[in-house]
Coordinates of N, CA and C and ligand atoms in Angstrom, one line a residue:
M1 N -20.6 12.7 24.8 CA -20.0 11.8 23.8 C -18.6 12.5 23.4
Q2 N -17.6 11.6 23.2 CA -16.3 12.2 22.8 C -16.5 12.8 21.4
K3 N -15.9 13.9 21.2 CA -16.0 14.6 19.9 C -14.9 14.1 18.9
L4 N -15.2 14.3 17.6 CA -14.3 13.8 16.6 C -13.3 14.9 16.2
I5 N -12.0 14.6 16.2 CA -11.0 15.6 15.9 C -10.3 15.1 14.6
V6 N -10.4 15.9 13.6 CA -9.8 15.5 12.3 C -8.6 16.4 12.0
A7 N -7.5 15.7 11.7 CA -6.2 16.4 11.3 C -6.1 16.4 9.8
N8 N -6.2 17.5 9.2 CA -6.0 17.6 7.7 C -4.6 18.2 7.5
W9 N -3.7 17.3 7.2 CA -2.3 17.8 7.0 C -2.0 18.6 5.8
K10 N -3.0 18.6 4.8 CA -2.8 19.2 3.5 C -1.5 18.7 2.9
M11 N -0.6 19.6 2.4 CA 0.5 19.2 1.7 C 1.8 19.1 2.6
N12 N 1.5 18.6 3.8 CA 2.6 18.6 4.8 C 2.6 17.2 5.4
P13 N 3.7 16.8 6.1 CA 5.0 17.5 6.2 C 5.9 17.2 5.0
A14 N 7.1 17.6 5.0 CA 7.9 17.5 3.8 C 8.5 16.1 3.6
S15 N 8.7 15.4 4.7 CA 9.4 14.0 4.5 C 8.6 12.9 5.2
L16 N 8.9 11.7 4.7 CA 8.2 10.5 5.3 C 8.5 10.4 6.8
K17 N 9.8 10.6 7.1 CA 10.2 10.5 8.5 C 9.4 11.4 9.4
E18 N 9.2 12.7 9.0 CA 8.4 13.6 9.8 C 6.9 13.1 9.9
A19 N 6.4 12.6 8.8 CA 5.0 12.1 8.7 C 4.8 11.0 9.8
V20 N 5.7 10.1 9.8 CA 5.6 8.9 10.7 C 5.7 9.4 12.2
H21 N 6.6 10.4 12.4 CA 6.8 10.9 13.8 C 5.5 11.6 14.2
L22 N 5.0 12.4 13.3 CA 3.7 13.2 13.6 C 2.6 12.3 13.9
A23 N 2.4 11.2 13.1 CA 1.3 10.3 13.2 C 1.4 9.6 14.6
K24 N 2.6 9.2 15.0 CA 2.7 8.5 16.3 C 2.4 9.4 17.4
A25 N 2.7 10.7 17.3 CA 2.5 11.7 18.3 C 1.0 12.0 18.4
C26 N 0.2 11.8 17.4 CA -1.2 12.2 17.3 C -2.1 11.0 17.3
D27 N -1.6 9.9 17.6 CA -2.4 8.6 17.5 C -3.4 8.4 18.7
K28 N -4.5 9.0 18.7 CA -5.5 8.9 19.8 C -6.8 8.5 19.3
T29 N -7.7 8.0 20.2 CA -9.0 7.5 19.8 C -9.9 8.8 19.4
E30 N -10.9 8.5 18.6 CA -11.8 9.6 18.0 C -11.0 10.7 17.3
V31 N -9.8 10.3 16.7 CA -9.0 11.2 15.9 C -9.0 10.5 14.5
V32 N -9.1 11.4 13.5 CA -8.9 11.0 12.1 C -7.6 11.7 11.6
I33 N -6.7 11.0 11.0 CA -5.5 11.7 10.4 C -5.6 11.6 8.9
A34 N -5.6 12.7 8.2 CA -5.6 12.7 6.8 C -4.3 13.3 6.2
P35 N -3.4 12.4 6.0 CA -2.1 12.9 5.4 C -2.1 13.0 3.9
P36 N -1.1 13.5 3.3 CA -1.1 13.5 1.8 C -1.1 12.0 1.3
F37 N -1.5 11.8 0.1 CA -1.6 10.4 -0.4 C -0.3 9.7 -0.3
V38 N 0.9 10.4 -0.5 CA 2.1 9.7 -0.5 C 2.5 9.1 0.8
F39 N 1.9 9.6 1.9 CA 2.2 9.1 3.2 C 1.1 8.2 3.8
L40 N 0.1 7.9 3.1 CA -1.0 7.1 3.6 C -0.6 5.8 4.1
E41 N 0.2 5.1 3.3 CA 0.6 3.7 3.7 C 1.4 3.7 4.9
A42 N 2.4 4.6 5.0 CA 3.3 4.6 6.2 C 2.5 5.0 7.5
V43 N 1.6 6.0 7.3 CA 0.8 6.4 8.5 C -0.2 5.3 8.9
S44 N -0.7 4.6 7.9 CA -1.7 3.5 8.2 C -1.0 2.5 9.0
R45 N 0.3 2.2 8.7 CA 1.0 1.2 9.5 C 1.3 1.5 11.0
V46 N 1.4 2.8 11.3 CA 1.8 3.2 12.6 C 0.5 3.5 13.5
L47 N -0.6 3.8 12.9 CA -1.8 4.1 13.7 C -2.4 2.9 14.5
K48 N -2.5 3.1 15.8 CA -3.1 2.0 16.6 C -4.5 2.5 17.1
K49 N -4.7 3.7 17.4 CA -6.0 4.2 17.9 C -6.7 5.1 16.9
A50 N -6.0 6.0 16.2 CA -6.7 6.9 15.3 C -7.1 6.2 14.0
S51 N -8.0 6.8 13.3 CA -8.4 6.3 12.0 C -7.7 7.0 10.9
L52 N -7.6 6.4 9.7 CA -6.9 7.0 8.6 C -8.0 7.6 7.7
G53 N -7.6 8.8 7.2 CA -8.5 9.5 6.2 C -7.7 10.0 5.0
A54 N -8.4 10.2 3.9 CA -7.7 10.7 2.7 C -8.2 12.2 2.5
Q55 N -7.5 13.0 1.8 CA -7.9 14.4 1.5 C -8.7 14.6 0.3
D56 N -8.9 13.5 -0.5 CA -9.6 13.6 -1.7 C -9.7 12.2 -2.3
V57 N -10.5 12.0 -3.3 CA -10.6 10.7 -4.0 C -11.2 11.0 -5.4
F58 N -10.9 10.0 -6.3 CA -11.6 10.2 -7.7 C -12.9 9.5 -7.7
W59 N -13.8 9.9 -8.5 CA -15.2 9.4 -8.5 C -15.4 8.1 -9.3
N60 N -14.5 7.9 -10.3 CA -14.7 6.8 -11.2 C -13.9 5.6 -10.6
G61 N -14.2 4.4 -11.0 CA -13.5 3.2 -10.5 C -12.1 3.1 -11.1
D62 N -11.6 1.9 -11.3 CA -10.3 1.7 -11.9 C -10.2 2.2 -13.3
G63 N -9.0 2.5 -13.8 CA -9.0 2.9 -15.2 C -7.9 3.9 -15.5
P64 N -7.9 4.4 -16.7 CA -6.8 5.3 -17.1 C -7.0 6.7 -16.7
W65 N -6.8 7.1 -15.5 CA -7.1 8.4 -15.0 C -5.8 9.0 -14.4
T66 N -4.9 9.5 -15.2 CA -3.6 10.0 -14.8 C -3.7 10.9 -13.6
G67 N -2.9 10.6 -12.5 CA -2.8 11.4 -11.4 C -3.9 11.2 -10.3
E68 N -4.9 10.4 -10.6 CA -6.0 10.2 -9.6 C -5.8 9.0 -8.7
I69 N -6.6 9.0 -7.7 CA -6.5 7.9 -6.7 C -7.9 7.3 -6.5
S70 N -8.0 6.0 -6.5 CA -9.3 5.3 -6.5 C -9.7 5.0 -5.0
L71 N -11.1 4.8 -4.9 CA -11.6 4.4 -3.7 C -11.1 3.0 -3.2
R72 N -10.9 2.1 -4.2 CA -10.4 0.8 -3.9 C -9.0 0.9 -3.3
Q73 N -8.2 1.8 -3.9 CA -6.8 2.0 -3.4 C -6.8 2.5 -1.9
L74 N -7.7 3.5 -1.7 CA -7.8 4.0 -0.3 C -8.2 2.9 0.7
K75 N -9.2 2.1 0.3 CA -9.7 1.1 1.2 C -8.7 0.0 1.4
G76 N -7.9 -0.2 0.4 CA -6.8 -1.2 0.5 C -5.7 -0.8 1.5
L77 N -5.7 0.5 1.8 CA -4.7 1.1 2.8 C -5.4 1.3 4.1
R78 N -6.6 0.8 4.3 CA -7.4 0.8 5.5 C -7.9 2.2 5.8
A79 N -8.0 3.1 4.8 CA -8.6 4.4 5.0 C -10.1 4.2 5.3
K80 N -10.6 4.9 6.3 CA -12.0 4.8 6.7 C -12.8 6.1 6.3
Y81 N -12.1 7.2 6.2 CA -12.7 8.5 5.9 C -12.1 9.1 4.7
V82 N -12.9 10.0 4.1 CA -12.3 10.8 3.0 C -12.9 12.2 3.0
I83 N -12.1 13.2 2.9 CA -12.5 14.6 2.9 C -12.9 14.9 1.4
I84 N -14.0 15.5 1.2 CA -14.4 15.8 -0.2 C -14.9 17.3 -0.2
G85 N -14.5 18.0 -1.2 CA -15.0 19.4 -1.4 C -14.4 20.4 -0.5
H86 N -13.2 20.1 -0.1 CA -12.5 21.2 0.7 C -12.4 22.4 -0.1
S87 N -12.4 23.6 0.6 CA -12.5 24.9 -0.2 C -11.2 25.1 -1.0
E88 N -10.1 24.5 -0.5 CA -8.8 24.6 -1.3 C -8.9 23.8 -2.6
R89 N -9.7 22.8 -2.7 CA -9.9 22.1 -3.9 C -11.0 22.8 -4.8
R90 N -12.0 23.4 -4.1 CA -13.0 24.2 -4.9 C -12.3 25.4 -5.5
K91 N -11.3 26.0 -4.8 CA -10.5 27.1 -5.4 C -9.8 26.7 -6.6
L92 N -9.3 25.4 -6.6 CA -8.6 24.9 -7.8 C -9.5 24.5 -8.9
G93 N -10.8 24.7 -8.8 CA -11.8 24.5 -9.9 C -12.7 23.4 -9.7
E94 N -12.7 22.7 -8.5 CA -13.6 21.6 -8.3 C -15.0 22.1 -8.2
T95 N -15.9 21.6 -9.0 CA -17.3 22.1 -9.0 C -18.2 21.3 -8.1
D96 N -19.4 21.8 -7.8 CA -20.4 21.0 -7.1 C -20.8 19.7 -7.8
E97 N -20.8 19.7 -9.2 CA -21.1 18.5 -9.9 C -20.1 17.4 -9.7
V98 N -18.8 17.8 -9.7 CA -17.7 16.8 -9.5 C -17.8 16.4 -8.0
I99 N -18.0 17.3 -7.1 CA -18.1 16.9 -5.7 C -19.2 15.9 -5.4
A100 N -20.4 16.2 -6.1 CA -21.5 15.3 -5.9 C -21.2 13.9 -6.4
K101 N -20.4 13.8 -7.5 CA -20.0 12.5 -8.0 C -19.1 11.8 -7.0
K102 N -18.1 12.5 -6.5 CA -17.2 11.9 -5.5 C -18.0 11.5 -4.2
V103 N -18.9 12.3 -3.8 CA -19.7 11.9 -2.6 C -20.4 10.6 -2.8
T104 N -21.1 10.6 -4.0 CA -21.9 9.4 -4.3 C -21.0 8.1 -4.3
A105 N -19.9 8.2 -5.1 CA -19.0 7.0 -5.2 C -18.5 6.6 -3.8
A106 N -18.1 7.6 -3.0 CA -17.4 7.3 -1.7 C -18.5 6.7 -0.8
L107 N -19.7 7.2 -0.7 CA -20.7 6.7 0.2 C -21.1 5.2 -0.3
K108 N -21.1 5.0 -1.6 CA -21.5 3.7 -2.1 C -20.4 2.7 -1.7
S109 N -19.1 3.2 -1.6 CA -18.0 2.3 -1.3 C -17.9 1.9 0.2
G110 N -18.6 2.7 1.0 CA -18.6 2.4 2.4 C -17.7 3.3 3.2
L111 N -16.9 4.1 2.5 CA -16.1 5.1 3.3 C -17.0 6.2 3.9
T112 N -16.5 6.7 5.0 CA -17.2 7.8 5.6 C -16.8 9.1 5.0
V113 N -17.7 9.9 4.4 CA -17.4 11.1 3.7 C -17.5 12.3 4.7
M114 N -16.4 13.1 4.6 CA -16.4 14.4 5.3 C -16.6 15.5 4.3
L115 N -17.8 16.0 4.0 CA -18.0 17.0 3.0 C -17.8 18.4 3.7
C116 N -16.9 19.2 3.0 CA -16.7 20.5 3.5 C -17.5 21.5 2.8
V117 N -18.2 22.4 3.5 CA -19.0 23.5 3.0 C -18.6 24.8 3.7
G118 N -18.9 25.9 3.2 CA -18.7 27.2 3.9 C -18.6 28.3 2.9
E119 N -19.0 29.5 3.4 CA -19.0 30.7 2.5 C -17.7 31.4 2.6
N120 N -17.5 32.2 1.5 CA -16.3 33.1 1.5 C -16.7 34.5 2.2
W121 N -15.7 35.3 2.3 CA -15.9 36.6 3.0 C -16.9 37.5 2.2
D122 N -16.9 37.5 0.9 CA -17.8 38.3 0.1 C -19.2 38.0 0.5
V123 N -19.5 36.7 0.7 CA -20.9 36.2 1.0 C -21.2 36.6 2.5
R124 N -20.2 36.3 3.4 CA -20.5 36.6 4.8 C -20.7 38.0 5.1
K125 N -20.0 38.9 4.4 CA -20.2 40.3 4.7 C -21.6 40.8 4.3
E126 N -22.2 40.1 3.4 CA -23.6 40.4 3.1 C -24.6 40.1 4.3
G127 N -24.1 39.3 5.2 CA -24.9 39.0 6.4 C -25.1 37.5 6.6
K128 N -25.6 37.1 7.7 CA -25.7 35.7 8.0 C -26.7 35.0 7.1
K129 N -27.8 35.7 6.7 CA -28.8 35.0 5.9 C -28.1 34.6 4.6
A130 N -27.3 35.5 4.0 CA -26.6 35.1 2.8 C -25.7 33.9 3.0
A131 N -25.0 33.8 4.2 CA -24.1 32.7 4.4 C -25.0 31.4 4.5
Y132 N -26.1 31.5 5.2 CA -27.0 30.3 5.3 C -27.5 29.8 4.0
D133 N -27.9 30.8 3.1 CA -28.4 30.4 1.8 C -27.3 29.7 1.0
F134 N -26.1 30.3 1.1 CA -25.0 29.7 0.3 C -24.7 28.3 0.8
V135 N -24.6 28.1 2.1 CA -24.3 26.7 2.6 C -25.4 25.8 2.3
R136 N -26.6 26.2 2.3 CA -27.8 25.3 2.0 C -27.7 24.9 0.5
R137 N -27.3 25.8 -0.4 CA -27.2 25.5 -1.8 C -26.1 24.5 -2.0
Q138 N -25.0 24.6 -1.3 CA -23.9 23.7 -1.5 C -24.4 22.3 -1.0
I139 N -25.0 22.2 0.1 CA -25.4 20.9 0.7 C -26.4 20.2 -0.3
V140 N -27.4 21.0 -0.7 CA -28.4 20.4 -1.6 C -27.8 19.9 -2.9
K141 N -26.8 20.6 -3.5 CA -26.2 20.2 -4.7 C -25.2 19.0 -4.5
D142 N -24.4 19.1 -3.4 CA -23.4 18.1 -3.3 C -23.9 16.8 -2.7
L143 N -25.0 16.9 -2.0 CA -25.5 15.7 -1.4 C -26.9 15.2 -2.0
A144 N -27.1 15.5 -3.2 CA -28.4 15.1 -3.8 C -28.6 13.6 -3.7
V145 N -27.5 12.9 -3.7 CA -27.6 11.4 -3.7 C -28.3 10.9 -2.4
L146 N -28.3 11.7 -1.4 CA -28.8 11.2 -0.1 C -30.3 10.7 -0.2
K147 N -31.0 11.4 -1.1 CA -32.4 11.1 -1.3 C -32.6 9.7 -1.7
K148 N -31.6 9.1 -2.4 CA -31.8 7.8 -3.0 C -31.2 6.7 -2.0
L149 N -30.4 7.1 -1.0 CA -29.7 6.1 -0.2 C -30.6 5.7 1.0
K150 N -30.2 4.6 1.6 CA -31.0 4.1 2.8 C -30.5 4.9 4.0
I151 N -31.4 5.0 5.0 CA -31.2 5.8 6.2 C -29.9 5.5 6.9
G152 N -29.5 4.2 6.9 CA -28.3 3.7 7.6 C -27.0 4.4 7.1
K153 N -27.0 4.9 5.9 CA -25.8 5.5 5.3 C -25.5 6.8 5.9
F154 N -26.4 7.5 6.6 CA -26.2 8.8 7.0 C -25.2 9.0 8.1
K155 N -25.0 7.9 8.8 CA -24.0 7.9 9.9 C -22.6 8.0 9.2
K156 N -22.5 7.6 8.0 CA -21.3 7.6 7.2 C -21.1 8.9 6.5
L157 N -21.9 9.9 6.9 CA -21.7 11.2 6.3 C -21.4 12.2 7.4
I158 N -20.4 13.0 7.2 CA -20.1 14.1 8.2 C -20.0 15.4 7.3
V159 N -20.6 16.4 7.8 CA -20.4 17.7 7.1 C -19.6 18.6 8.0
A160 N -18.5 19.2 7.4 CA -17.7 20.1 8.1 C -18.0 21.5 7.6
Y161 N -18.4 22.4 8.6 CA -18.7 23.8 8.2 C -17.3 24.5 8.4
E162 N -16.8 24.9 7.2 CA -15.5 25.6 7.2 C -15.7 27.0 6.5
P163 N -16.0 28.0 7.2 CA -16.1 29.3 6.5 C -14.7 29.6 5.9
V164 N -14.7 29.9 4.6 CA -13.5 30.0 3.8 C -12.6 31.1 4.4
W165 N -13.2 32.2 4.9 CA -12.4 33.3 5.4 C -11.7 32.9 6.8
A166 N -12.1 31.8 7.3 CA -11.5 31.4 8.6 C -10.4 30.4 8.4
I167 N -10.2 29.9 7.2 CA -9.2 28.8 7.0 C -7.8 29.4 6.8
G168 N -7.0 28.9 7.7 CA -5.5 29.3 7.7 C -5.3 30.8 7.9
T169 N -6.3 31.5 8.4 CA -6.1 33.0 8.6 C -5.9 33.4 10.0
G170 N -6.1 32.5 11.0 CA -6.0 32.9 12.4 C -7.3 33.6 12.9
K171 N -8.3 33.7 12.0 CA -9.6 34.4 12.3 C -10.7 33.3 12.4
N172 N -10.8 32.7 13.6 CA -11.9 31.7 13.7 C -13.3 32.3 13.8
D173 N -14.3 31.5 13.4 CA -15.7 32.0 13.6 C -16.0 32.1 15.1
D174 N -17.0 32.9 15.4 CA -17.5 33.0 16.7 C -18.1 31.6 17.0
P175 N -17.7 31.0 18.2 CA -18.4 29.7 18.4 C -19.9 29.7 18.4
A176 N -20.5 30.8 19.0 CA -22.0 30.8 19.0 C -22.5 30.8 17.6
D177 N -21.9 31.5 16.6 CA -22.3 31.6 15.2 C -22.1 30.2 14.6
A178 N -21.0 29.5 14.9 CA -20.7 28.2 14.4 C -21.8 27.2 14.9
A179 N -22.2 27.4 16.1 CA -23.2 26.5 16.7 C -24.5 26.7 15.9
L180 N -24.9 27.9 15.6 CA -26.1 28.2 14.9 C -26.0 27.6 13.5
M181 N -24.9 27.7 12.9 CA -24.7 27.2 11.5 C -24.8 25.6 11.5
A182 N -24.1 25.0 12.6 CA -24.2 23.6 12.7 C -25.6 23.1 12.8
G183 N -26.4 23.8 13.6 CA -27.8 23.5 13.8 C -28.5 23.6 12.5
F184 N -28.3 24.7 11.8 CA -28.9 24.9 10.5 C -28.6 23.8 9.5
I185 N -27.3 23.4 9.5 CA -26.9 22.3 8.6 C -27.7 21.0 8.9
K186 N -27.8 20.7 10.2 CA -28.6 19.5 10.6 C -30.1 19.6 10.1
E187 N -30.6 20.8 10.3 CA -32.0 21.0 9.9 C -32.1 20.9 8.4
T188 N -31.2 21.4 7.6 CA -31.2 21.3 6.2 C -31.1 19.9 5.7
L189 N -30.2 19.2 6.3 CA -30.1 17.7 6.0 C -31.4 17.0 6.2
A190 N -32.0 17.3 7.3 CA -33.3 16.6 7.6 C -34.4 17.1 6.7
A191 N -34.6 18.4 6.5 CA -35.7 18.9 5.8 C -35.6 18.7 4.3
D192 N -34.4 19.0 3.7 CA -34.3 18.9 2.3 C -33.8 17.6 1.7
L193 N -33.2 16.8 2.6 CA -32.6 15.5 2.1 C -33.1 14.3 2.9
A194 N -33.9 14.5 3.9 CA -34.4 13.5 4.8 C -33.2 12.7 5.4
A195 N -32.2 13.4 5.7 CA -31.0 12.8 6.3 C -30.8 13.2 7.8
I196 N -30.9 12.2 8.6 CA -30.8 12.4 10.1 C -29.6 11.6 10.6
G197 N -28.9 12.2 11.6 CA -27.9 11.4 12.3 C -26.4 11.7 11.8
S198 N -26.3 12.6 10.9 CA -24.9 13.0 10.4 C -24.3 13.9 11.4
R199 N -23.0 13.8 11.6 CA -22.3 14.7 12.5 C -21.9 15.9 11.7
V200 N -21.8 17.1 12.5 CA -21.4 18.3 11.8 C -20.2 18.8 12.6
L201 N -19.1 19.1 11.9 CA -17.9 19.6 12.5 C -17.7 21.1 12.2
Y202 N -16.9 21.8 13.0 CA -16.4 23.1 12.6 C -15.0 23.1 12.2
G203 N -14.6 23.8 11.2 CA -13.2 24.0 10.8 C -12.8 25.4 10.4
G204 N -11.6 25.8 10.7 CA -11.2 27.2 10.4 C -10.5 27.8 11.5
S205 N -9.1 27.7 11.5 CA -8.2 28.3 12.5 C -8.6 27.8 13.9
V206 N -8.8 26.5 14.1 CA -9.0 25.9 15.4 C -7.6 25.7 16.0
T207 N -7.4 26.1 17.2 CA -6.1 25.9 17.9 C -6.4 25.3 19.3
G208 N -5.3 25.1 20.0 CA -5.4 24.6 21.4 C -6.1 25.5 22.3
R209 N -6.0 26.8 22.0 CA -6.6 27.8 22.8 C -8.1 28.0 22.6
N210 N -8.5 27.9 21.3 CA -10.0 28.1 21.1 C -10.8 26.9 20.9
A211 N -10.2 25.7 20.9 CA -10.9 24.4 20.6 C -12.1 24.2 21.6
R212 N -11.8 24.4 22.9 CA -12.9 24.1 23.9 C -14.2 24.9 23.6
G213 N -14.0 26.1 23.1 CA -15.2 27.0 22.8 C -16.1 26.3 21.8
F214 N -15.5 25.5 20.8 CA -16.3 24.9 19.8 C -16.8 23.5 20.3
L215 N -15.9 22.8 21.0 CA -16.1 21.4 21.4 C -17.1 21.2 22.5
T216 N -17.4 22.3 23.3 CA -18.3 22.2 24.4 C -19.8 22.5 23.9
L217 N -19.9 22.8 22.6 CA -21.2 23.2 22.1 C -21.9 21.9 21.7
P218 N -23.2 21.7 22.1 CA -23.9 20.4 21.8 C -24.1 20.3 20.3
E219 N -24.2 21.4 19.5 CA -24.5 21.3 18.1 C -23.3 20.9 17.3
V220 N -22.1 21.1 17.8 CA -20.8 20.8 17.1 C -20.2 19.5 17.6
D221 N -20.1 18.6 16.6 CA -19.7 17.2 17.0 C -18.2 17.0 16.8
G222 N -17.5 18.0 16.5 CA -16.0 17.8 16.4 C -15.4 19.0 15.6
V223 N -14.1 18.9 15.4 CA -13.4 19.9 14.6 C -12.5 19.4 13.5
L224 N -12.4 20.1 12.5 CA -11.4 19.8 11.4 C -10.3 20.8 11.5
V225 N -9.1 20.3 11.7 CA -7.9 21.1 12.1 C -6.9 21.0 11.0
G226 N -6.4 22.2 10.5 CA -5.4 22.2 9.5 C -4.0 22.5 10.2
G227 N -3.6 23.8 10.2 CA -2.3 24.2 10.7 C -2.0 23.6 12.0
A228 N -2.9 23.7 13.0 CA -2.5 23.2 14.4 C -2.4 21.7 14.5
S229 N -2.8 21.0 13.5 CA -2.6 19.5 13.5 C -1.2 19.1 13.2
L230 N -0.3 20.1 12.8 CA 1.0 19.8 12.5 C 2.0 20.0 13.7
N231 N 1.4 20.4 14.8 CA 2.1 20.7 16.0 C 1.6 19.7 17.1
P232 N 2.3 18.7 17.4 CA 1.8 17.6 18.3 C 1.3 18.2 19.7
A233 N 2.0 19.2 20.2 CA 1.6 19.7 21.6 C 0.3 20.5 21.4
E234 N 0.2 21.2 20.4 CA -1.1 22.0 20.1 C -2.2 21.0 19.8
F235 N -1.9 20.0 19.0 CA -3.0 19.0 18.7 C -3.5 18.3 19.9
K236 N -2.5 17.9 20.8 CA -2.9 17.2 22.0 C -3.9 18.0 22.8
K237 N -3.7 19.3 22.9 CA -4.6 20.2 23.6 C -6.0 20.2 23.0
I238 N -6.1 20.1 21.7 CA -7.4 20.1 21.0 C -8.1 18.8 21.3
V239 N -7.3 17.7 21.2 CA -7.9 16.4 21.5 C -8.4 16.3 22.9
A240 N -7.7 16.9 23.9 CA -8.1 16.9 25.3 C -9.4 17.7 25.4
A241 N -9.5 18.8 24.7 CA -10.7 19.6 24.7 C -12.0 18.9 24.2
G242 N -11.8 17.8 23.5 CA -12.9 17.1 22.9 C -13.3 15.9 23.7
Q243 N -12.6 15.7 24.9 CA -13.0 14.5 25.6 C -13.9 14.7 26.8
Ligands
PGA1 P1 -6.8 25.6 9.4 O1 -7.4 24.7 8.3 O2 -7.1 24.9 10.7 O3 -5.3 25.8 9.1 O4 -7.5 26.9 9.4 C1 -8.6 24.0 8.4 C2 -8.9 23.3 7.1 O5 -8.6 23.7 6.1 O6 -9.5 22.2 7.2

């Protein structure tokens, strides 16, 4: 099966013109492009094969929430995916409680949620057991709602394993370790939340050179790409590795 490749542009590029150019260059099937909010509409207009994703969303409906973006607004722009709980947002103070509210609201709205989980280096250096315990705790807290939802919803959930120490550092996880963690995440979803059928991605310093190492693993259903998604030639190599 073709793997899912997600481009998380974060706070890039600087201009609308560059955003449109980049979106056209990366418009492939089984690709999700998550631009900054300000470029969602322009990117939505040019995409023919790729799907549109947002980098965050607010959990409450319409109303007086200065600076926030609603699910209805995202859906109006034809967004199909939303990243929730990225470690860069957690670093800014987003808690598991807030993330759980966002996941719940987004799943109920019909968007596909890409929940990001992963341990920081302090945890990982204690050993793999500590990393597994940490990720399990995040999953159980952030996805508590799954117990109440019907089984069909789980295809609309994706979990991205992104060890924090690998994000933007050029130090990717060992693919064999990422595969074990992806398997563990699927087991946790099934055992603790009765959720089966969700895809698990790896993210953290994925490049054209190392993508195949992750994408050929049966446990890993795709990759979430930050820095390398801003370079069309690099991104094309990653997409090719997933086919
Ligand atoms: P990176 O970012 O590919 O630049 O490490 C990944 C991410 O933050 O999703």
